[in-house]
Short mmCIF file of C-alpha atoms in Angstrom, two decimals:
data_model
loop_
_atom_site.label_atom_id
_atom_site.label_comp_id
_atom_site.label_asym_id
_atom_site.label_seq_id
_atom_site.Cartn_x
_atom_site.Cartn_y
_atom_site.Cartn_z
CA MET E 1 21.18 -2.80 7.79
CA ALA E 2 18.64 -4.67 9.88
CA VAL E 3 15.18 -6.20 9.76
CA VAL E 4 12.99 -4.38 12.28
CA ARG E 5 9.84 -6.36 11.58
CA LEU E 6 9.38 -9.78 10.00
CA ALA E 7 5.99 -11.18 9.01
CA LEU E 8 5.38 -14.72 7.75
CA THR E 9 2.18 -16.03 6.19
CA ASP E 10 1.75 -19.73 5.43
CA PHE E 11 5.51 -20.18 5.33
CA ARG E 12 6.79 -23.64 6.33
CA SER E 13 5.48 -24.35 9.84
CA TYR E 14 3.99 -20.88 10.35
CA ALA E 15 0.40 -19.98 9.55
CA GLN E 16 1.16 -16.48 10.83
CA ALA E 17 4.12 -14.97 12.62
CA ASP E 18 4.97 -11.36 13.36
CA ILE E 19 8.33 -10.56 14.92
CA ALA E 20 9.43 -7.10 15.99
CA CYS E 21 13.21 -6.98 16.24
CA GLY E 22 16.03 -4.53 16.54
CA GLN E 23 19.68 -4.06 15.80
CA GLY E 24 22.00 -6.45 17.58
CA LEU E 25 21.82 -10.11 18.51
CA VAL E 26 18.59 -12.09 18.15
CA VAL E 27 18.57 -15.59 19.65
CA LEU E 28 15.96 -18.20 18.74
CA THR E 29 15.76 -21.28 20.95
CA GLY E 30 13.50 -24.31 20.87
CA GLU E 31 13.40 -28.03 20.37
CA ASN E 32 14.57 -29.69 17.18
CA GLY E 33 11.89 -29.27 14.55
CA ALA E 34 10.24 -26.33 16.29
CA GLY E 35 10.78 -24.03 13.30
CA LYS E 36 13.87 -22.02 14.23
CA THR E 37 15.65 -22.56 10.93
CA ASN E 38 12.44 -21.75 9.07
CA ILE E 39 12.69 -18.17 10.36
CA LEU E 40 16.29 -17.89 9.20
CA GLU E 41 15.31 -19.30 5.81
CA ALA E 42 12.54 -16.71 5.52
CA ILE E 43 15.06 -13.91 6.10
CA SER E 44 17.48 -15.45 3.60
CA LEU E 45 14.75 -15.22 0.94
CA LEU E 46 14.85 -11.43 1.27
CA ALA E 47 18.01 -11.54 -0.84
CA PRO E 48 18.59 -12.97 -4.34
CA GLY E 49 18.79 -16.73 -4.67
CA ARG E 50 16.94 -19.73 -3.28
CA GLY E 51 17.69 -19.13 0.38
CA LEU E 52 19.85 -20.97 2.87
CA ARG E 53 18.32 -24.37 2.13
CA GLY E 54 18.35 -23.96 -1.65
CA ALA E 55 14.87 -25.51 -1.70
CA ALA E 56 12.20 -25.34 -4.37
CA LEU E 57 9.70 -22.56 -3.77
CA SER E 58 6.77 -24.98 -3.89
CA THR E 59 8.10 -26.78 -0.79
CA MET E 60 8.06 -23.61 1.31
CA ALA E 61 4.30 -23.12 1.46
CA ARG E 62 2.69 -24.47 4.63
CA GLY E 63 1.67 -28.08 4.06
CA ASP E 64 -1.92 -27.71 5.29
CA GLY E 65 -2.29 -24.14 4.07
CA PRO E 66 -4.13 -22.75 1.06
CA GLY E 67 -1.01 -22.79 -1.11
CA GLY E 68 1.50 -20.04 -1.68
CA PHE E 69 3.35 -18.13 1.02
CA ALA E 70 4.53 -14.63 1.89
CA VAL E 71 7.58 -13.27 3.69
CA ALA E 72 7.55 -9.53 4.37
CA ALA E 73 9.96 -7.29 6.23
CA ARG E 74 10.42 -3.70 7.21
CA LEU E 75 14.04 -2.61 7.18
CA MET E 76 15.68 0.22 9.05
CA GLY E 77 14.86 3.42 7.24
CA ASP E 78 11.22 2.40 6.67
CA VAL E 79 11.91 0.28 3.60
CA ASP E 80 9.40 -2.51 2.97
CA ILE E 81 10.41 -5.60 1.02
CA GLY E 82 8.74 -8.94 0.56
CA THR E 83 8.66 -12.13 -1.45
CA GLY E 84 6.45 -15.17 -1.87
CA THR E 85 4.38 -17.23 -4.26
CA LEU E 86 0.76 -17.59 -5.30
CA ALA E 87 -1.14 -20.86 -4.98
CA THR E 88 -1.73 -20.79 -8.73
CA ALA E 89 2.00 -20.43 -9.50
CA PRO E 90 3.93 -22.20 -6.72
CA GLU E 91 7.32 -21.96 -8.47
CA ARG E 92 7.00 -18.35 -9.63
CA ARG E 93 8.58 -15.97 -7.18
CA GLN E 94 6.90 -12.64 -6.49
CA VAL E 95 8.92 -9.70 -5.14
CA ARG E 96 7.67 -6.37 -3.80
CA ILE E 97 9.85 -3.41 -2.87
CA ASN E 98 8.12 -0.44 -1.25
CA GLY E 99 4.83 -1.58 -2.71
CA ALA E 100 6.07 -1.95 -6.29
CA THR E 101 6.80 -5.15 -8.18
CA GLY E 102 10.51 -5.87 -8.39
CA SER E 103 12.98 -8.58 -9.28
CA ALA E 104 14.71 -10.93 -6.88
CA ASN E 105 18.07 -9.50 -7.94
CA ALA E 106 16.89 -6.00 -7.00
CA LEU E 107 16.62 -7.11 -3.37
CA SER E 108 20.42 -6.97 -3.13
CA GLU E 109 20.23 -3.17 -3.37
CA TRP E 110 18.42 -3.10 -0.02
CA LEU E 111 19.63 -6.03 2.04
CA SER E 112 22.70 -8.26 2.20
CA VAL E 113 22.36 -11.57 4.01
CA LEU E 114 25.07 -14.10 4.86
CA TRP E 115 24.51 -17.40 6.59
CA LEU E 116 26.21 -20.35 8.17
CA THR E 117 24.28 -23.61 8.58
CA PRO E 118 25.17 -27.12 9.77
CA ALA E 119 24.92 -28.31 6.16
CA MET E 120 27.87 -26.06 5.35
CA ASP E 121 30.13 -28.00 7.71
CA ARG E 122 31.06 -30.12 4.67
CA LEU E 123 31.73 -27.12 2.44
CA PHE E 124 35.45 -27.86 2.12
CA VAL E 125 35.07 -31.54 1.28
CA ASP E 126 31.96 -31.46 -0.91
CA PRO E 127 32.02 -30.70 -4.69
CA PRO E 128 33.12 -27.23 -5.90
CA SER E 129 29.56 -26.11 -6.70
CA GLY E 130 28.84 -25.43 -3.01
CA ARG E 131 31.99 -23.35 -2.64
CA ARG E 132 31.12 -21.35 -5.74
CA ARG E 133 27.68 -20.56 -4.31
CA PHE E 134 29.32 -19.55 -1.04
CA LEU E 135 31.79 -17.29 -2.86
CA ASP E 136 29.03 -15.75 -4.95
CA ARG E 137 27.10 -14.90 -1.79
CA LEU E 138 30.21 -13.14 -0.46
CA ALA E 139 30.70 -11.27 -3.74
CA LEU E 140 27.03 -10.26 -3.86
CA ALA E 141 27.28 -8.53 -0.49
CA LEU E 142 30.07 -6.36 -1.89
CA GLU E 143 28.73 -5.90 -5.42
CA PRO E 144 24.92 -6.07 -5.76
CA GLY E 145 25.16 -6.34 -9.56
CA HIS E 146 26.86 -9.71 -9.20
CA ALA E 147 23.52 -11.52 -9.04
CA THR E 148 22.44 -10.15 -12.42
CA HIS E 149 25.67 -11.21 -14.12
CA ALA E 150 25.43 -14.68 -12.57
CA ALA E 151 21.82 -15.12 -13.70
CA ARG E 152 22.50 -13.94 -17.25
CA TYR E 153 25.61 -16.05 -17.58
CA ASP E 154 23.71 -19.15 -16.44
CA ALA E 155 20.82 -18.38 -18.80
CA ALA E 156 23.13 -17.99 -21.80
CA MET E 157 25.06 -21.14 -20.91
CA ARG E 158 21.88 -23.21 -20.53
CA ALA E 159 20.60 -21.93 -23.88
CA ARG E 160 23.91 -22.83 -25.53
CA ASN E 161 23.85 -26.31 -23.99
CA ARG E 162 20.31 -26.87 -25.27
CA LEU E 163 21.22 -25.66 -28.75
CA LEU E 164 24.24 -27.93 -28.93
CA GLY E 165 22.28 -30.86 -27.50
CA ASP E 166 19.38 -30.45 -29.92
CA ALA E 167 21.79 -30.27 -32.85
CA ARG E 168 23.58 -33.40 -31.71
CA GLU E 169 20.33 -35.36 -31.36
CA SER E 170 19.02 -34.22 -34.74
CA GLY E 171 22.30 -34.77 -36.55
CA ARG E 172 22.25 -31.22 -37.90
CA SER E 173 24.66 -28.39 -37.22
CA ALA E 174 23.62 -25.75 -34.71
CA ASP E 175 23.04 -22.25 -36.04
CA PRO E 176 26.52 -20.67 -35.80
CA ALA E 177 25.16 -17.12 -35.54
CA TRP E 178 22.90 -18.09 -32.62
CA LEU E 179 25.74 -19.93 -30.91
CA ALA E 180 28.02 -16.95 -31.39
CA SER E 181 25.49 -14.55 -29.85
CA LEU E 182 25.05 -16.81 -26.82
CA GLU E 183 28.81 -17.08 -26.43
CA VAL E 184 29.15 -13.29 -26.58
CA ALA E 185 26.70 -13.08 -23.66
CA MET E 186 28.61 -15.78 -21.77
CA VAL E 187 31.87 -13.90 -22.27
CA GLU E 188 30.39 -10.56 -21.20
CA HIS E 189 28.70 -11.80 -18.05
CA GLY E 190 31.27 -14.51 -17.34
CA ALA E 191 34.04 -11.90 -17.34
CA ALA E 192 32.09 -9.77 -14.85
CA LEU E 193 31.36 -12.84 -12.72
CA ALA E 194 35.01 -13.93 -12.65
CA ALA E 195 36.24 -10.41 -11.94
CA ALA E 196 33.88 -9.91 -8.98
CA ARG E 197 34.93 -13.24 -7.51
CA ALA E 198 38.60 -12.35 -7.92
CA ARG E 199 38.12 -8.96 -6.24
CA THR E 200 36.25 -10.56 -3.37
CA VAL E 201 38.89 -13.25 -2.83
CA ALA E 202 41.70 -10.70 -2.97
CA ALA E 203 40.10 -8.22 -0.57
CA LEU E 204 38.91 -10.83 1.90
CA GLY E 205 42.17 -12.77 1.69
CA ASP E 206 44.16 -9.66 2.55
CA ARG E 207 41.95 -8.94 5.54
CA LEU E 208 42.20 -12.52 6.83
CA ALA E 209 45.98 -12.65 6.37
CA ALA E 210 46.40 -9.44 8.38
CA GLN E 211 44.44 -10.70 11.38
CA VAL E 212 46.21 -11.90 14.47
CA GLU E 213 45.85 -15.50 15.56
CA GLY E 214 42.77 -16.03 17.73
CA PRO E 215 40.07 -18.54 18.55
CA PHE E 216 38.95 -18.70 14.91
CA ALA E 217 41.46 -20.11 12.46
CA ARG E 218 42.69 -17.75 9.75
CA ALA E 219 41.88 -18.84 6.21
CA GLY E 220 43.95 -18.29 3.12
CA LEU E 221 41.82 -17.88 0.00
CA ALA E 222 42.55 -18.40 -3.69
CA LEU E 223 40.68 -19.16 -6.91
CA ASP E 224 41.43 -22.55 -8.42
CA GLY E 225 40.48 -24.38 -11.59
CA TRP E 226 39.36 -22.48 -14.70
CA ALA E 227 40.58 -18.89 -14.82
CA PHE E 228 39.48 -16.00 -17.03
CA ALA E 229 42.36 -14.57 -19.05
CA ASP E 230 40.75 -12.21 -21.59
CA ALA E 231 37.50 -11.88 -23.53
CA ASP E 232 38.96 -12.86 -26.91
CA GLY E 233 40.60 -15.94 -25.42
CA TYR E 234 37.42 -17.11 -23.72
CA ARG E 235 35.32 -16.49 -26.83
CA ALA E 236 37.77 -18.55 -28.88
CA GLU E 237 37.79 -21.29 -26.23
CA LEU E 238 34.00 -21.57 -26.38
CA ALA E 239 33.94 -21.64 -30.18
CA ALA E 240 36.65 -24.29 -30.34
CA GLY E 241 34.92 -26.40 -27.70
CA ARG E 242 31.49 -26.70 -29.32
CA ALA E 243 31.89 -30.28 -30.49
CA ARG E 244 33.43 -31.32 -27.18
CA ASP E 245 30.69 -29.62 -25.18
CA ALA E 246 27.97 -31.15 -27.36
CA ALA E 247 29.40 -34.61 -26.71
CA ALA E 248 29.69 -33.93 -22.98
CA GLY E 249 26.22 -32.43 -22.71
CA ARG E 250 27.56 -29.42 -20.83
CA THR E 251 29.95 -26.49 -21.18
CA LEU E 252 33.42 -27.41 -19.98
CA ALA E 253 35.01 -23.95 -19.86
CA GLY E 254 33.90 -20.95 -17.88
CA PRO E 255 33.57 -19.46 -14.41
CA HIS E 256 31.18 -22.29 -13.50
CA ARG E 257 34.27 -24.52 -13.55
CA SER E 258 36.30 -22.52 -11.04
CA ASP E 259 36.68 -23.32 -7.36
CA LEU E 260 37.38 -21.53 -4.09
CA ALA E 261 40.53 -22.96 -2.52
CA VAL E 262 40.84 -22.45 1.25
CA ARG E 263 43.88 -23.12 3.43
CA HIS E 264 44.32 -23.20 7.20
CA LEU E 265 47.07 -20.57 7.48
CA GLY E 266 48.07 -21.53 11.00
CA LYS E 267 48.75 -25.13 9.99
CA GLY E 268 49.69 -24.51 6.39
CA GLN E 269 47.33 -27.16 5.05
CA PRO E 270 44.23 -27.29 2.83
CA ALA E 271 40.97 -26.76 4.68
CA GLU E 272 39.66 -30.18 3.62
CA ARG E 273 42.44 -31.81 5.68
CA ALA E 274 41.58 -29.87 8.83
CA SER E 275 39.46 -31.36 11.59
CA THR E 276 35.72 -30.78 11.64
CA GLY E 277 36.10 -28.26 14.45
CA GLU E 278 38.86 -26.42 12.60
CA GLN E 279 36.78 -26.28 9.44
CA LYS E 280 33.90 -24.76 11.43
CA ALA E 281 36.31 -22.20 12.88
CA LEU E 282 37.63 -21.39 9.40
CA LEU E 283 34.12 -20.77 8.11
CA LEU E 284 33.28 -18.57 11.07
CA GLY E 285 36.47 -16.60 10.56
CA ILE E 286 35.64 -16.04 6.90
CA ILE E 287 32.07 -14.94 7.64
CA LEU E 288 33.12 -12.55 10.42
CA ALA E 289 35.94 -11.00 8.39
CA HIS E 290 33.66 -10.61 5.41
CA ALA E 291 30.99 -8.83 7.47
CA ASP E 292 33.69 -6.37 8.56
CA LEU E 293 34.80 -5.94 4.95
CA VAL E 294 31.27 -5.27 3.73
CA ALA E 295 30.68 -2.73 6.50
CA GLU E 296 33.90 -0.95 5.51
CA ARG E 297 33.38 -1.04 1.74
CA VAL E 298 29.60 -0.67 1.43
CA GLY E 299 28.86 1.24 4.59
CA ARG E 300 26.29 -1.23 5.90
CA ARG E 301 26.88 -4.50 7.69
CA PRO E 302 25.12 -7.58 6.30
CA VAL E 303 22.54 -9.45 8.33
CA LEU E 304 24.11 -12.67 9.63
CA LEU E 305 22.13 -15.89 10.04
CA LEU E 306 24.00 -18.42 12.18
CA ASP E 307 22.08 -21.68 12.50
CA GLU E 308 23.08 -23.90 15.44
CA VAL E 309 26.34 -21.99 15.55
CA ALA E 310 27.10 -22.56 19.24
CA ALA E 311 26.33 -26.27 19.42
CA HIS E 312 29.82 -27.53 18.64
CA LEU E 313 31.90 -24.66 20.03
CA ASP E 314 33.66 -24.95 23.36
CA PRO E 315 32.85 -22.26 25.98
CA LEU E 316 35.97 -20.24 25.11
CA ARG E 317 35.09 -20.01 21.42
CA ARG E 318 31.41 -19.34 22.18
CA ALA E 319 32.32 -16.40 24.39
CA ALA E 320 34.80 -15.14 21.78
CA LEU E 321 32.19 -15.43 19.04
CA PHE E 322 29.54 -13.50 20.96
CA ALA E 323 32.04 -10.80 21.90
CA ARG E 324 33.13 -10.46 18.27
CA LEU E 325 29.54 -10.24 17.04
CA GLU E 326 28.65 -7.64 19.65
CA ALA E 327 31.71 -5.55 18.86
CA GLY E 328 31.05 -5.68 15.14
CA GLY E 329 27.53 -4.34 15.43
CA GLY E 330 24.82 -5.13 12.93
CA GLN E 331 22.03 -7.64 13.23
CA VAL E 332 22.80 -11.30 13.90
CA TRP E 333 20.21 -14.08 14.16
CA MET E 334 21.30 -17.26 15.96
CA THR E 335 19.50 -20.50 16.72
CA GLY E 336 20.06 -23.23 19.29
CA THR E 337 18.19 -25.88 21.23
CA GLU E 338 19.25 -24.66 24.69
CA PRO E 339 19.18 -21.11 26.11
CA ALA E 340 22.27 -22.03 28.13
CA LEU E 341 24.31 -22.04 24.91
CA PHE E 342 23.82 -18.28 24.74
CA ALA E 343 24.48 -17.45 28.38
CA GLU E 344 27.54 -15.39 27.41
CA THR E 345 25.58 -13.09 25.09
CA PRO E 346 24.97 -9.48 26.27
CA ALA E 347 22.03 -8.76 28.51
CA HIS E 348 20.29 -6.72 25.82
CA THR E 349 20.20 -9.68 23.41
CA GLN E 350 16.68 -10.31 22.10
CA ARG E 351 15.67 -13.84 23.11
CA LEU E 352 12.76 -15.60 21.42
CA THR E 353 11.38 -19.06 22.09
CA ILE E 354 9.98 -21.10 19.22
CA ALA E 355 7.36 -23.80 19.85
CA ALA E 356 4.54 -25.36 17.85
CA GLY E 357 4.68 -22.85 15.02
CA ALA E 358 4.58 -19.88 17.37
CA VAL E 359 7.17 -17.26 18.35
CA ASN E 360 7.13 -16.28 22.01
CA GLY E 361 8.76 -13.10 23.21
CA ALA E 362 8.32 -11.23 19.94
#
């Protein structure tokens, strides 16, 4: 699984960019603000979701451009995928797969993308929502249907919240049949969502626990908070909680209330108590182990996007990271301000310089 050609049109800082790339390591260097992360974000949009920044689509179009943007890629095997927006509908995402209109969720059938950004350095200390998104990205790489279940669960939950809220404001009772149908959808898709997360945590946790100690701390994984027991129990919990949820203005039971608990196995302590460097090492260890797991289970290694990954690693860990990435195979995109940070990468690494909205060396 690799992007062999990436084309950007009016995306962020790029009026036009065309990058030919191959399997292996791709290094992007340039000054802060040059547009390195913009390229990683463009690749992240070739998978379901809102990309590595989680930004609104309307903010991605080039500021002085005509409006709208396009990101297109050719994958190994001569598969063409692309996404973007029109100037007339800046928040409506368009997706094309081999020339035909498709859905964003359908992109997961063709490409899996995982990323690590500086913003994720606080993953273990920030609210659970960020960890859930991280876990869902891991699950999606193993089970492409996960995105559909997540989207349908969220849609049903939002509709239920609106129905309960409208009834509360009007002083009338919500239609019980409508509520029941929405709760049936929440149970169906919520059960699939919870099950995929549990399978991902179990499989990845086993792989991490079996690894030997090395430069990247081993993480222990578990699901915390709300847990799915059975469909009948969850359906009854939703029905019994209608008044409570109406008062709260949100649904208080479901997989959107679960959390990913991470422990530093070497020190036997929660990840949030580890040092900043140890937390970075834990995240790297999880990402690398997961890429191996996906390659083993799915038969194709996900594309990895590692933004400023080498900046806060000592030389020993940098060398170990590059060796691990090279040994694992697959395509890995990395960014940094200084070429010297990537001196230990193999000679055949593709090295691109980013400056003033242009890609040199492509």
